[in-house]
Structure formats: C-alpha cells, structure tokens
Amino acid sequence: MLKWDQLWQAPSNWSAPRYWYWLLVFLSLFFAVGQLGLKDEIKPLVYLLTLSGLYVLCRYHPELRFSPLPLMGLAALIIPLISWGLVVWQNPDLASSSPRSEDLADKFLFIFPALVLAGSSRNTLIFWGMGLVAALSLPWVEGSGFSELQAAAEGQRTGFGRHIISMGIVHGTFLLGLFAFFSRLVMRPRFSWWRFLLWAFLVGYLTFTLLASQSRAVYLGMLLALFLGLLMLAWHYCKQSKQLLHHGKVYALILLVAIGSVKLFEENALIKSSWERTQKEIEVYQLVLAGDWDQIPQNSAGLRIHFWKDVLAWSQERPIFGWGYGAGQKMHQEADNWFGDRYFITVHNDFLELLITYGLVGVGFILFFYAYVFWSLFRAWKHQLMDSDFFAFFILFFAFFLINGVFLTNFLFRDTIYLFNLIMAGAAGYIIRMRWLRDGG
C-alpha cells in the first residue's frame, strides 16, 4: 500500500512536530485545488494555512524567521498601512475608511506552502498539478460547462468560468509548463506513447483556451516566452549535442503537434476576431509614435494610453507612498472613465498601479522582490539544487507574467493573484531549501 511519505517527500530540515507538517501539506493542496474556483468556500482553510504557517515559521524555524522572504511579507503588510496613514493625515477626503494591508500581503501567501514544498521536484509538481486540475475543471465548478467550449468554438471571448484575460494568463502558464517539463513528463524513465498523447491533448486544449481569451497581450506574452524558450533550448543543445541526436525523433513529434495546433486553429473564428481587433487599433500605436496624444481614440489600446497618462499626473502629487488602496478606481471616477455600467477599477499596468497606490516605495519594493527571487533561483540552479527544466520554467513564467503586467493589472485580479502564489510557492521552496543547506541543516 502506497504511503503518504512515499508519494510526498518530507524535508529532513523540518523542525516542527510531524502533525504540523501534514496539516500544512493538506492545507496547501486544498489551496492549490480550491482557491481558483471555490475561494469563498475554502476561505477558512486559507486563514488556517496562514495562521498555521506563520506559527510554524516563528516557533520552529528561527533560521527562516528573519530571512528575506518573510521580511518582505512583513513589508507588504506595513507599506499599505503607512500609505493609508499618510493619506488620512494629508488628504482625508480621499482616504479609504480603513487600511487594506491584505491588498499587497495576499501576494505573499506562497511563503506557507513553500515550507512543505521545500525544493522537492515531486512535491512541487504535485502542487502545480492540483492547480492544473483546478483550471481544467473550472467551467464545470462555475456551472457553465460545455457552453463555454461551444461559445469559444463560435469565436466568442470566454474565460472558461472566470475573467477572460486573467484566465488566458493562467492557461498560458500551464501551457508553458507542459513545454518546459516535456522531458520529465514524457521521456522519463523512458518515452511513453500514452503519456505523450495525454501531453499532446493538454497542449491542444490549453492552446484553445488561451486563444479564447482573444487578448493581444496574452498572445504577445506567449510568443515572446516561446521565443525565449527556443533560445534557451538551442543554448542547451549547443552544449550537449548528443542529447539532441538522441531525442531528435521525439522533438520532431513536438514540432508536429505545434504545427497541427496552428493548422487546427488557423481558420478558427477566434483568430479572425483577434486579428480584426488588432487591425482597428494599429492607428493607436501610430499616433503614440507620432506624439499626437490628443487624437488617441477611446478604444482598448487607446484607453490604456489615457489611463497611464492620468496615473503619471496623479503620482506627481504623491510620489513616495502614493494614494493608498483604491487609488486607481478613484482616478477613474474623477476622470469619468466608464466600463459599461460601472467605473474602471484598474489602470491596466502592474507597475503603474503600484505607483499610484503605494508610490515609488511600492514600485521599488516589487522590483527588489523580483530581483531577489531571480538571483536566488539562479544560485539554486548553479549549485545544482534545482533542475534545469524548473529554472527554465521560472524564467518563462516571469517573462510571460511581466509582459502581461504591462497591459493588465495582474496583482488586482483573483485568478492571477492565485496563479502568482501557486508558481511562487514552488520558487520559494527552492529558496528555502538553499537556505537550509547553507545553514548546514
């Protein structure tokens, strides 16, 4: 009979009693599989995960207590409080009724699942696999089921149960994961046809769901991420030419799957609709290049340009700590920017959203966070604590996520916040493992 400790690898550095460990494992898995579609239903479990993880971290792991990631989590609680306090003091009419620290701190939930992932490839893939199951089952969880598939096949934009663009980013990330982990999923311990066919089916389905977003930002992010992936793959095989010859037939199959997917969707209404919308908005980019700002139309691309100009104007008045929670929505209300029957709520750019909300402090904080994570992952890979396919996937994910963050406020949407925590939990697990080994644990 298969035991839990055979399926899930417990870290040797764990200092707390075992019941704390398995409690965090089950809560982390519930988070991975439930947070996307059942956020309200599992909210008590997420609170329990946070409190339990915080207790274990502070009580049993002093070597991690004051490490950079927990300290950055603490900073994510403090920065909104300072921002809110300054607005209450200086501009009370524009201050929210109470501080909202969770607006920034909810991006750091990943720290607690990372304690039990602990740099284990097996644990991390199981955790991410739960996320894939959640994304695939979401239309049925939300009650739409096959109607979403039918709508997408007819050329309508759909998010398969959630926000259209943010779910395109979720599906695109899992698609990148299938490419990055192809060798691990299909080739090990040896090539398997049934695993290849399952992989090919998932690639085709996720390609379809990504196209259904009809988001030019998602398409652009995916194209650039895939191009970056091809460069990394070419560099890898230039160093190890024998592997290219050994796996040549298999990678030819991958190429056939890619060509087949392109041909399958070539005449699809999804592609035609997206291309027509892109052609209509090319004039926006021409006007921007010409510097003719006043003539920019109020279409999708044009609105973003107007929003970004307004953000820069607002930020000049409070450049250090910003205007606090909800600043983007207040800006839209003052500018009378309507989205259907309500005001817009975001400025459609992650870094500009941080700028207007938490000022240069908020932008600098996130830039420091990204730099620290990338440098730590690079060190983990260089010290052979992380396999190359994981490092490649993290690079592709951050490239894809950041590119989309230029056109959408990822940090304000439920789906992309969940995705960020899901992937970052795996990354933070490797960072924690490296710290344990450095400390001689």
CSV table of C-alpha atoms in Angstrom, one decimal:
chain,number,residue,atom,x,y,z
A,1,MET,CA,0.0,0.0,0.0
A,2,LEU,CA,1.3,3.4,-1.0
A,3,LYS,CA,2.1,5.6,2.0
A,4,TRP,CA,2.0,9.4,2.1
A,5,ASP,CA,5.7,9.7,2.7
A,6,GLN,CA,6.4,7.7,-0.4
A,7,LEU,CA,4.2,10.0,-2.5
A,8,TRP,CA,5.3,13.2,-0.8
A,9,GLN,CA,8.8,14.0,0.2
A,10,ALA,CA,9.1,15.4,3.7
A,11,PRO,CA,12.2,17.7,4.2
A,12,SER,CA,14.9,16.5,6.6
A,13,ASN,CA,15.2,20.0,7.9
A,14,TRP,CA,11.7,20.1,9.3
A,15,SER,CA,11.9,21.1,13.0
A,16,ALA,CA,8.2,21.2,14.0
A,17,PRO,CA,6.2,18.1,15.1
A,18,ARG,CA,5.1,15.9,12.2
A,19,TYR,CA,1.4,16.7,12.7
A,20,TRP,CA,2.1,20.4,11.8
A,21,TYR,CA,3.9,19.3,8.7
A,22,TRP,CA,1.0,17.1,7.4
A,23,LEU,CA,-1.5,19.8,8.3
A,24,LEU,CA,0.3,22.3,6.2
A,25,VAL,CA,0.6,19.8,3.3
A,26,PHE,CA,-3.2,19.2,3.2
A,27,LEU,CA,-4.0,22.9,3.6
A,28,SER,CA,-1.6,23.7,0.8
A,29,LEU,CA,-3.1,21.2,-1.5
A,30,PHE,CA,-6.6,22.5,-0.7
A,31,PHE,CA,-5.3,26.0,-1.6
A,32,ALA,CA,-3.9,24.8,-4.9
A,33,VAL,CA,-7.1,22.9,-6.0
A,34,GLY,CA,-9.7,25.2,-4.4
A,35,GLN,CA,-8.6,28.8,-4.4
A,36,LEU,CA,-9.3,29.4,-8.1
A,37,GLY,CA,-13.0,28.3,-8.2
A,38,LEU,CA,-14.0,27.9,-4.6
A,39,LYS,CA,-12.3,30.9,-3.0
A,40,ASP,CA,-15.2,31.7,-0.7
A,41,GLU,CA,-15.9,28.1,0.3
A,42,ILE,CA,-12.3,27.4,1.3
A,43,LYS,CA,-11.6,30.8,2.9
A,44,PRO,CA,-11.5,29.4,6.4
A,45,LEU,CA,-8.8,26.9,5.3
A,46,VAL,CA,-6.7,29.6,3.7
A,47,TYR,CA,-6.9,31.5,7.0
A,48,LEU,CA,-5.9,28.3,8.8
A,49,LEU,CA,-3.0,27.8,6.3
A,50,THR,CA,-1.8,31.4,7.0
A,51,LEU,CA,-2.0,31.2,10.8
A,52,SER,CA,-0.5,27.7,11.0
A,53,GLY,CA,2.3,28.5,8.6
A,54,LEU,CA,3.1,31.7,10.5
A,55,TYR,CA,3.2,29.8,13.8
A,56,VAL,CA,5.4,27.1,12.5
A,57,LEU,CA,7.7,29.6,10.9
A,58,CYS,CA,8.1,31.7,14.0
A,59,ARG,CA,8.0,29.0,16.6
A,60,TYR,CA,10.1,26.2,15.0
A,61,HIS,CA,12.2,27.7,12.2
A,62,PRO,CA,14.3,30.7,13.6
A,63,GLU,CA,16.7,30.2,10.6
A,64,LEU,CA,13.9,31.3,8.3
A,65,ARG,CA,12.2,33.8,10.6
A,66,PHE,CA,14.3,36.8,9.5
A,67,SER,CA,15.2,35.6,6.0
A,68,PRO,CA,14.3,37.9,3.1
A,69,LEU,CA,11.0,36.4,2.0
A,70,PRO,CA,9.3,36.6,5.4
A,71,LEU,CA,10.7,40.1,5.9
A,72,MET,CA,9.3,41.1,2.5
A,73,GLY,CA,5.9,39.6,3.6
A,74,LEU,CA,6.1,41.8,6.7
A,75,ALA,CA,6.9,44.8,4.5
A,76,ALA,CA,3.9,44.0,2.3
A,77,LEU,CA,1.7,44.5,5.5
A,78,ILE,CA,3.4,47.7,6.6
A,79,ILE,CA,3.6,49.6,3.3
A,80,PRO,CA,-0.2,49.9,2.9
A,81,LEU,CA,-0.5,51.0,6.5
A,82,ILE,CA,2.0,53.8,6.0
A,83,SER,CA,0.4,54.8,2.7
A,84,TRP,CA,-3.1,54.9,4.3
A,85,GLY,CA,-1.9,56.8,7.3
A,86,LEU,CA,-0.3,59.5,5.3
A,87,VAL,CA,-3.4,59.9,3.1
A,88,VAL,CA,-5.6,60.1,6.2
A,89,TRP,CA,-3.3,62.8,7.6
A,90,GLN,CA,-2.8,64.9,4.4
A,91,ASN,CA,-5.8,64.2,2.2
A,92,PRO,CA,-8.6,62.8,4.5
A,93,ASP,CA,-11.3,63.3,1.9
A,94,LEU,CA,-9.6,60.8,-0.4
A,95,ALA,CA,-8.7,58.2,2.2
A,96,SER,CA,-10.5,54.9,2.4
A,97,SER,CA,-12.4,54.2,5.7
A,98,SER,CA,-9.8,51.7,6.9
A,99,PRO,CA,-6.4,50.3,5.8
A,100,ARG,CA,-6.2,47.3,3.5
A,101,SER,CA,-2.9,45.6,4.1
A,102,GLU,CA,-4.2,42.4,2.5
A,103,ASP,CA,-4.3,44.2,-0.8
A,104,LEU,CA,-0.5,43.8,-1.0
A,105,ALA,CA,0.1,41.0,1.5
A,106,ASP,CA,-2.1,38.5,-0.3
A,107,LYS,CA,0.7,38.2,-2.9
A,108,PHE,CA,2.9,36.6,-0.2
A,109,LEU,CA,0.6,33.6,0.8
A,110,PHE,CA,3.1,31.5,-1.2
A,111,ILE,CA,5.5,31.5,1.8
A,112,PHE,CA,3.5,29.0,3.7
A,113,PRO,CA,3.0,26.3,1.1
A,114,ALA,CA,6.7,26.8,0.2
A,115,LEU,CA,7.6,25.4,3.7
A,116,VAL,CA,6.3,22.0,2.8
A,117,LEU,CA,7.3,22.1,-0.9
A,118,ALA,CA,10.9,22.7,0.3
A,119,GLY,CA,12.6,22.4,-3.1
A,120,SER,CA,11.3,18.9,-3.8
A,121,SER,CA,10.6,18.4,-7.5
A,122,ARG,CA,8.0,15.8,-6.7
A,123,ASN,CA,6.1,17.9,-4.2
A,124,THR,CA,6.2,21.0,-6.5
A,125,LEU,CA,4.8,19.1,-9.5
A,126,ILE,CA,2.0,17.6,-7.4
A,127,PHE,CA,1.1,21.0,-6.0
A,128,TRP,CA,1.1,22.5,-9.5
A,129,GLY,CA,-0.8,19.5,-10.9
A,130,MET,CA,-3.6,20.4,-8.4
A,131,GLY,CA,-3.6,23.8,-9.9
A,132,LEU,CA,-3.9,22.4,-13.4
A,133,VAL,CA,-6.9,20.3,-12.3
A,134,ALA,CA,-8.5,23.4,-10.8
A,135,ALA,CA,-8.1,25.3,-14.1
A,136,LEU,CA,-9.4,22.5,-16.3
A,137,SER,CA,-12.4,21.8,-14.1
A,138,LEU,CA,-13.3,25.5,-13.5
A,139,PRO,CA,-16.0,25.8,-16.2
A,140,TRP,CA,-17.9,22.9,-14.5
A,141,VAL,CA,-17.3,24.2,-11.0
A,142,GLU,CA,-18.7,27.6,-12.1
A,143,GLY,CA,-21.7,25.9,-13.7
A,144,SER,CA,-21.1,26.8,-17.4
A,145,GLY,CA,-19.5,23.5,-18.5
A,146,PHE,CA,-19.7,22.8,-22.2
A,147,SER,CA,-21.4,26.1,-23.0
A,148,GLU,CA,-18.1,27.9,-22.6
A,149,LEU,CA,-16.4,25.5,-25.0
A,150,GLN,CA,-19.2,26.0,-27.6
A,151,ALA,CA,-19.0,29.8,-27.2
A,152,ALA,CA,-15.3,29.8,-27.7
A,153,ALA,CA,-15.6,27.5,-30.8
A,154,GLU,CA,-18.0,30.0,-32.3
A,155,GLY,CA,-15.5,32.8,-31.9
A,156,GLN,CA,-16.8,34.4,-28.7
A,157,ARG,CA,-14.3,35.6,-26.0
A,158,THR,CA,-14.5,33.5,-22.9
A,159,GLY,CA,-12.6,32.9,-19.7
A,160,PHE,CA,-13.9,29.4,-19.0
A,161,GLY,CA,-15.6,30.3,-15.8
A,162,ARG,CA,-13.6,33.4,-14.7
A,163,HIS,CA,-12.2,36.7,-16.0
A,164,ILE,CA,-11.4,36.4,-19.7
A,165,ILE,CA,-7.8,37.8,-19.8
A,166,SER,CA,-6.6,36.6,-16.4
A,167,MET,CA,-7.7,33.1,-17.2
A,168,GLY,CA,-5.8,33.4,-20.5
A,169,ILE,CA,-2.7,34.1,-18.4
A,170,VAL,CA,-3.5,31.1,-16.2
A,171,HIS,CA,-3.9,28.7,-19.2
A,172,GLY,CA,-0.8,30.2,-20.9
A,173,THR,CA,1.3,29.5,-17.8
A,174,PHE,CA,0.2,25.9,-17.7
A,175,LEU,CA,0.9,25.6,-21.4
A,176,LEU,CA,4.5,26.9,-20.8
A,177,GLY,CA,4.8,24.3,-18.0
A,178,LEU,CA,3.9,21.5,-20.4
A,179,PHE,CA,6.6,22.6,-22.8
A,180,ALA,CA,9.2,23.1,-20.1
A,181,PHE,CA,8.6,19.8,-18.4
A,182,PHE,CA,8.1,17.7,-21.6
A,183,SER,CA,11.1,15.6,-21.0
A,184,ARG,CA,10.2,14.9,-17.3
A,185,LEU,CA,6.5,14.2,-18.1
A,186,VAL,CA,7.0,12.1,-21.3
A,187,MET,CA,10.6,10.9,-21.5
A,188,ARG,CA,11.3,9.6,-18.0
A,189,PRO,CA,12.2,6.9,-17.3
A,190,ARG,CA,11.7,6.2,-21.0
A,191,PHE,CA,9.5,7.5,-23.8
A,192,SER,CA,5.8,6.6,-23.3
A,193,TRP,CA,3.2,6.9,-26.0
A,194,TRP,CA,0.2,7.2,-23.7
A,195,ARG,CA,1.9,10.0,-21.7
A,196,PHE,CA,2.8,11.7,-25.0
A,197,LEU,CA,-0.8,11.5,-26.3
A,198,LEU,CA,-2.1,12.9,-22.9
A,199,TRP,CA,0.6,15.7,-23.1
A,200,ALA,CA,-0.4,16.5,-26.7
A,201,PHE,CA,-4.1,16.6,-25.8
A,202,LEU,CA,-3.5,19.0,-23.0
A,203,VAL,CA,-1.3,21.2,-25.2
A,204,GLY,CA,-4.1,21.4,-27.8
A,205,TYR,CA,-6.8,22.1,-25.2
A,206,LEU,CA,-4.7,24.8,-23.4
A,207,THR,CA,-3.9,26.4,-26.8
A,208,PHE,CA,-7.6,26.6,-27.5
A,209,THR,CA,-8.4,28.1,-24.1
A,210,LEU,CA,-5.6,30.6,-24.5
A,211,LEU,CA,-6.8,31.7,-27.9
A,212,ALA,CA,-10.4,32.0,-26.5
A,213,SER,CA,-9.1,34.9,-24.3
A,214,GLN,CA,-8.7,36.9,-27.6
A,215,SER,CA,-6.2,39.0,-25.7
A,216,ARG,CA,-3.4,40.6,-27.7
A,217,ALA,CA,-1.3,40.9,-24.5
A,218,VAL,CA,-1.6,37.2,-23.7
A,219,TYR,CA,-0.7,36.3,-27.3
A,220,LEU,CA,2.3,38.7,-27.3
A,221,GLY,CA,3.4,37.3,-23.9
A,222,MET,CA,3.2,33.8,-25.1
A,223,LEU,CA,5.0,34.4,-28.4
A,224,LEU,CA,7.9,36.2,-26.6
A,225,ALA,CA,8.0,33.5,-23.9
A,226,LEU,CA,8.1,30.7,-26.5
A,227,PHE,CA,10.9,32.6,-28.4
A,228,LEU,CA,12.8,32.9,-25.2
A,229,GLY,CA,12.3,29.2,-24.6
A,230,LEU,CA,13.6,28.3,-28.0
A,231,LEU,CA,16.7,30.4,-27.4
A,232,MET,CA,17.3,28.5,-24.1
A,233,LEU,CA,16.7,25.2,-25.8
A,234,ALA,CA,19.2,26.0,-28.5
A,235,TRP,CA,21.8,27.1,-26.0
A,236,HIS,CA,21.3,23.8,-24.0
A,237,TYR,CA,21.7,21.6,-27.0
A,238,CYS,CA,24.7,23.5,-28.3
A,239,LYS,CA,26.4,22.4,-25.1
A,240,GLN,CA,25.0,18.8,-25.3
A,241,SER,CA,24.7,17.9,-29.0
A,242,LYS,CA,24.5,14.2,-28.2
A,243,GLN,CA,21.2,14.7,-26.5
A,244,LEU,CA,19.8,16.4,-29.5
A,245,LEU,CA,20.5,13.4,-31.7
A,246,HIS,CA,19.2,11.0,-29.0
A,247,HIS,CA,15.9,12.9,-28.6
A,248,GLY,CA,15.6,14.1,-32.2
A,249,LYS,CA,12.6,12.0,-33.2
A,250,VAL,CA,10.7,12.9,-30.1
A,251,TYR,CA,11.2,16.6,-30.6
A,252,ALA,CA,10.1,16.2,-34.2
A,253,LEU,CA,6.8,14.9,-32.7
A,254,ILE,CA,6.6,18.1,-30.6
A,255,LEU,CA,7.1,20.1,-33.8
A,256,LEU,CA,4.3,18.2,-35.5
A,257,VAL,CA,2.0,18.9,-32.5
A,258,ALA,CA,2.8,22.6,-32.7
A,259,ILE,CA,2.2,22.7,-36.5
A,260,GLY,CA,-1.0,20.7,-36.0
A,261,SER,CA,-2.3,23.1,-33.4
A,262,VAL,CA,-1.6,26.1,-35.7
A,263,LYS,CA,-3.4,24.5,-38.6
A,264,LEU,CA,-6.3,23.4,-36.4
A,265,PHE,CA,-7.0,26.9,-35.3
A,266,GLU,CA,-5.8,28.7,-38.4
A,267,GLU,CA,-9.3,29.3,-39.8
A,268,ASN,CA,-11.0,29.5,-36.4
A,269,ALA,CA,-13.2,32.4,-35.6
A,270,LEU,CA,-11.1,33.2,-32.6
A,271,ILE,CA,-8.1,34.0,-34.7
A,272,LYS,CA,-10.0,36.1,-37.2
A,273,SER,CA,-11.8,38.1,-34.5
A,274,SER,CA,-8.5,38.9,-32.7
A,275,TRP,CA,-6.8,39.9,-36.0
A,276,GLU,CA,-9.7,42.2,-36.9
A,277,ARG,CA,-9.5,43.9,-33.5
A,278,THR,CA,-5.7,44.3,-33.8
A,279,GLN,CA,-6.0,46.0,-37.2
A,280,LYS,CA,-8.5,48.5,-35.8
A,281,GLU,CA,-6.1,49.5,-33.0
A,282,ILE,CA,-2.9,49.8,-35.1
A,283,GLU,CA,-3.7,53.5,-35.5
A,284,VAL,CA,-3.3,54.0,-31.7
A,285,TYR,CA,0.4,52.9,-31.9
A,286,GLN,CA,0.9,55.1,-34.9
A,287,LEU,CA,-0.5,58.1,-33.0
A,288,VAL,CA,1.7,57.4,-30.0
A,289,LEU,CA,4.8,57.2,-32.1
A,290,ALA,CA,3.9,60.4,-33.8
A,291,GLY,CA,3.3,62.1,-30.4
A,292,ASP,CA,-0.2,63.1,-31.3
A,293,TRP,CA,-1.7,62.3,-27.9
A,294,ASP,CA,-4.9,64.3,-28.2
A,295,GLN,CA,-6.1,62.3,-31.2
A,296,ILE,CA,-5.8,58.9,-29.4
A,297,PRO,CA,-9.2,57.2,-29.6
A,298,GLN,CA,-11.1,55.6,-26.7
A,299,ASN,CA,-10.7,52.0,-27.8
A,300,SER,CA,-8.9,49.2,-25.9
A,301,ALA,CA,-5.4,50.3,-26.7
A,302,GLY,CA,-6.2,54.0,-26.6
A,303,LEU,CA,-7.8,53.8,-23.2
A,304,ARG,CA,-4.7,52.3,-21.7
A,305,ILE,CA,-2.6,55.2,-23.0
A,306,HIS,CA,-5.0,57.7,-21.4
A,307,PHE,CA,-5.0,55.8,-18.1
A,308,TRP,CA,-1.3,55.7,-18.0
A,309,LYS,CA,-1.1,59.5,-18.6
A,310,ASP,CA,-3.6,60.1,-15.8
A,311,VAL,CA,-1.6,57.8,-13.4
A,312,LEU,CA,1.6,59.8,-14.0
A,313,ALA,CA,-0.2,63.0,-13.4
A,314,TRP,CA,-1.7,61.8,-10.1
A,315,SER,CA,1.6,60.3,-9.0
A,316,GLN,CA,3.4,63.6,-9.3
A,317,GLU,CA,1.3,64.9,-6.3
A,318,ARG,CA,2.1,61.9,-4.0
A,319,PRO,CA,5.2,60.2,-5.5
A,320,ILE,CA,6.7,58.5,-2.4
A,321,PHE,CA,3.8,56.5,-0.8
A,322,GLY,CA,1.1,57.0,-3.3
A,323,TRP,CA,-2.7,57.5,-2.7
A,324,GLY,CA,-3.4,54.2,-0.9
A,325,TYR,CA,-5.8,51.4,-1.6
A,326,GLY,CA,-8.3,52.0,-4.3
A,327,ALA,CA,-6.4,54.9,-5.9
A,328,GLY,CA,-6.9,53.6,-9.4
A,329,GLN,CA,-10.6,53.4,-9.0
A,330,LYS,CA,-10.7,57.0,-7.5
A,331,MET,CA,-8.7,58.2,-10.5
A,332,HIS,CA,-11.3,56.7,-12.9
A,333,GLN,CA,-14.2,58.2,-11.0
A,334,GLU,CA,-12.7,61.7,-11.2
A,335,ALA,CA,-11.9,61.2,-14.9
A,336,ASP,CA,-15.4,59.7,-15.5
A,337,ASN,CA,-14.0,56.6,-17.1
A,338,TRP,CA,-16.8,54.1,-17.5
A,339,PHE,CA,-16.7,50.4,-18.3
A,340,GLY,CA,-20.2,49.6,-19.2
A,341,ASP,CA,-22.4,50.4,-16.3
A,342,ARG,CA,-19.6,51.0,-13.8
A,343,TYR,CA,-16.3,52.7,-13.5
A,344,PHE,CA,-13.0,51.1,-14.4
A,345,ILE,CA,-11.2,49.7,-11.3
A,346,THR,CA,-7.6,49.3,-12.5
A,347,VAL,CA,-5.1,51.2,-14.6
A,348,HIS,CA,-4.1,48.2,-16.7
A,349,ASN,CA,-0.5,48.1,-15.7
A,350,ASP,CA,1.0,46.4,-12.7
A,351,PHE,CA,3.8,48.9,-12.0
A,352,LEU,CA,1.7,52.0,-12.6
A,353,GLU,CA,-1.0,50.5,-10.3
A,354,LEU,CA,1.7,50.2,-7.7
A,355,LEU,CA,2.9,53.7,-8.4
A,356,ILE,CA,-0.4,55.4,-7.9
A,357,THR,CA,-1.3,53.2,-4.9
A,358,TYR,CA,2.0,52.9,-3.0
A,359,GLY,CA,4.2,55.3,-4.8
A,360,LEU,CA,7.9,54.8,-5.6
A,361,VAL,CA,8.2,52.8,-2.4
A,362,GLY,CA,5.8,50.2,-3.7
A,363,VAL,CA,7.4,50.0,-7.1
A,364,GLY,CA,10.9,49.7,-5.6
A,365,PHE,CA,9.6,47.0,-3.2
A,366,ILE,CA,8.3,44.8,-6.0
A,367,LEU,CA,11.4,45.4,-8.2
A,368,PHE,CA,13.6,44.3,-5.3
A,369,PHE,CA,11.4,41.3,-4.7
A,370,TYR,CA,11.7,40.2,-8.4
A,371,ALA,CA,15.5,40.8,-8.4
A,372,TYR,CA,16.0,38.8,-5.2
A,373,VAL,CA,13.9,35.9,-6.4
A,374,PHE,CA,15.6,35.7,-9.7
A,375,TRP,CA,19.1,35.9,-8.2
A,376,SER,CA,18.2,33.2,-5.6
A,377,LEU,CA,16.8,30.9,-8.2
A,378,PHE,CA,19.9,31.4,-10.4
A,379,ARG,CA,22.1,30.5,-7.4
A,380,ALA,CA,20.0,27.4,-6.6
A,381,TRP,CA,20.4,26.3,-10.2
A,382,LYS,CA,24.1,27.0,-10.4
A,383,HIS,CA,24.6,25.0,-7.2
A,384,GLN,CA,22.6,22.1,-8.7
A,385,LEU,CA,19.8,22.3,-6.1
A,386,MET,CA,17.3,22.9,-8.9
A,387,ASP,CA,17.0,21.0,-12.2
A,388,SER,CA,17.3,23.0,-15.5
A,389,ASP,CA,13.7,22.4,-16.6
A,390,PHE,CA,12.5,24.1,-13.4
A,391,PHE,CA,14.8,27.0,-13.8
A,392,ALA,CA,13.7,27.4,-17.4
A,393,PHE,CA,10.1,27.3,-16.4
A,394,PHE,CA,10.5,30.0,-13.8
A,395,ILE,CA,12.2,32.2,-16.4
A,396,LEU,CA,9.4,31.6,-18.9
A,397,PHE,CA,6.7,32.3,-16.3
A,398,PHE,CA,8.2,35.6,-15.1
A,399,ALA,CA,8.7,36.7,-18.7
A,400,PHE,CA,5.1,35.8,-19.5
A,401,PHE,CA,3.7,37.3,-16.3
A,402,LEU,CA,5.6,40.6,-16.5
A,403,ILE,CA,4.8,41.1,-20.2
A,404,ASN,CA,1.1,40.7,-19.4
A,405,GLY,CA,1.5,43.0,-16.4
A,406,VAL,CA,2.3,45.8,-18.8
A,407,PHE,CA,-1.3,45.7,-20.2
A,408,LEU,CA,-3.3,44.3,-17.3
A,409,THR,CA,-3.1,44.8,-13.5
A,410,ASN,CA,-2.3,41.1,-12.6
A,411,PHE,CA,-1.9,41.9,-8.9
A,412,LEU,CA,-5.6,43.0,-8.6
A,413,PHE,CA,-7.3,40.0,-10.3
A,414,ARG,CA,-8.3,37.0,-8.2
A,415,ASP,CA,-7.1,34.5,-10.9
A,416,THR,CA,-3.7,36.0,-11.4
A,417,ILE,CA,-3.0,36.5,-7.7
A,418,TYR,CA,-3.8,32.8,-7.3
A,419,LEU,CA,-1.5,31.9,-10.2
A,420,PHE,CA,1.3,34.1,-8.8
A,421,ASN,CA,1.1,32.4,-5.4
A,422,LEU,CA,0.9,28.9,-6.9
A,423,ILE,CA,4.1,29.3,-9.0
A,424,MET,CA,5.9,31.4,-6.4
A,425,ALA,CA,5.3,28.7,-3.8
A,426,GLY,CA,7.5,26.4,-5.9
A,427,ALA,CA,10.1,29.0,-6.4
A,428,ALA,CA,10.2,29.9,-2.7
A,429,GLY,CA,10.5,26.2,-1.8
A,430,TYR,CA,13.9,26.1,-3.6
A,431,ILE,CA,15.0,29.3,-1.9
A,432,ILE,CA,14.1,27.8,1.5
A,433,ARG,CA,16.0,24.6,0.6
A,434,MET,CA,19.1,26.5,-0.4
A,435,ARG,CA,19.0,28.5,2.9
A,436,TRP,CA,18.6,25.2,4.9
A,437,LEU,CA,21.6,23.7,3.1
A,438,ARG,CA,23.6,26.9,3.5
A,439,ASP,CA,23.0,26.8,7.3
A,440,GLY,CA,24.2,23.2,7.4
A,441,GLY,CA,20.8,21.7,8.2
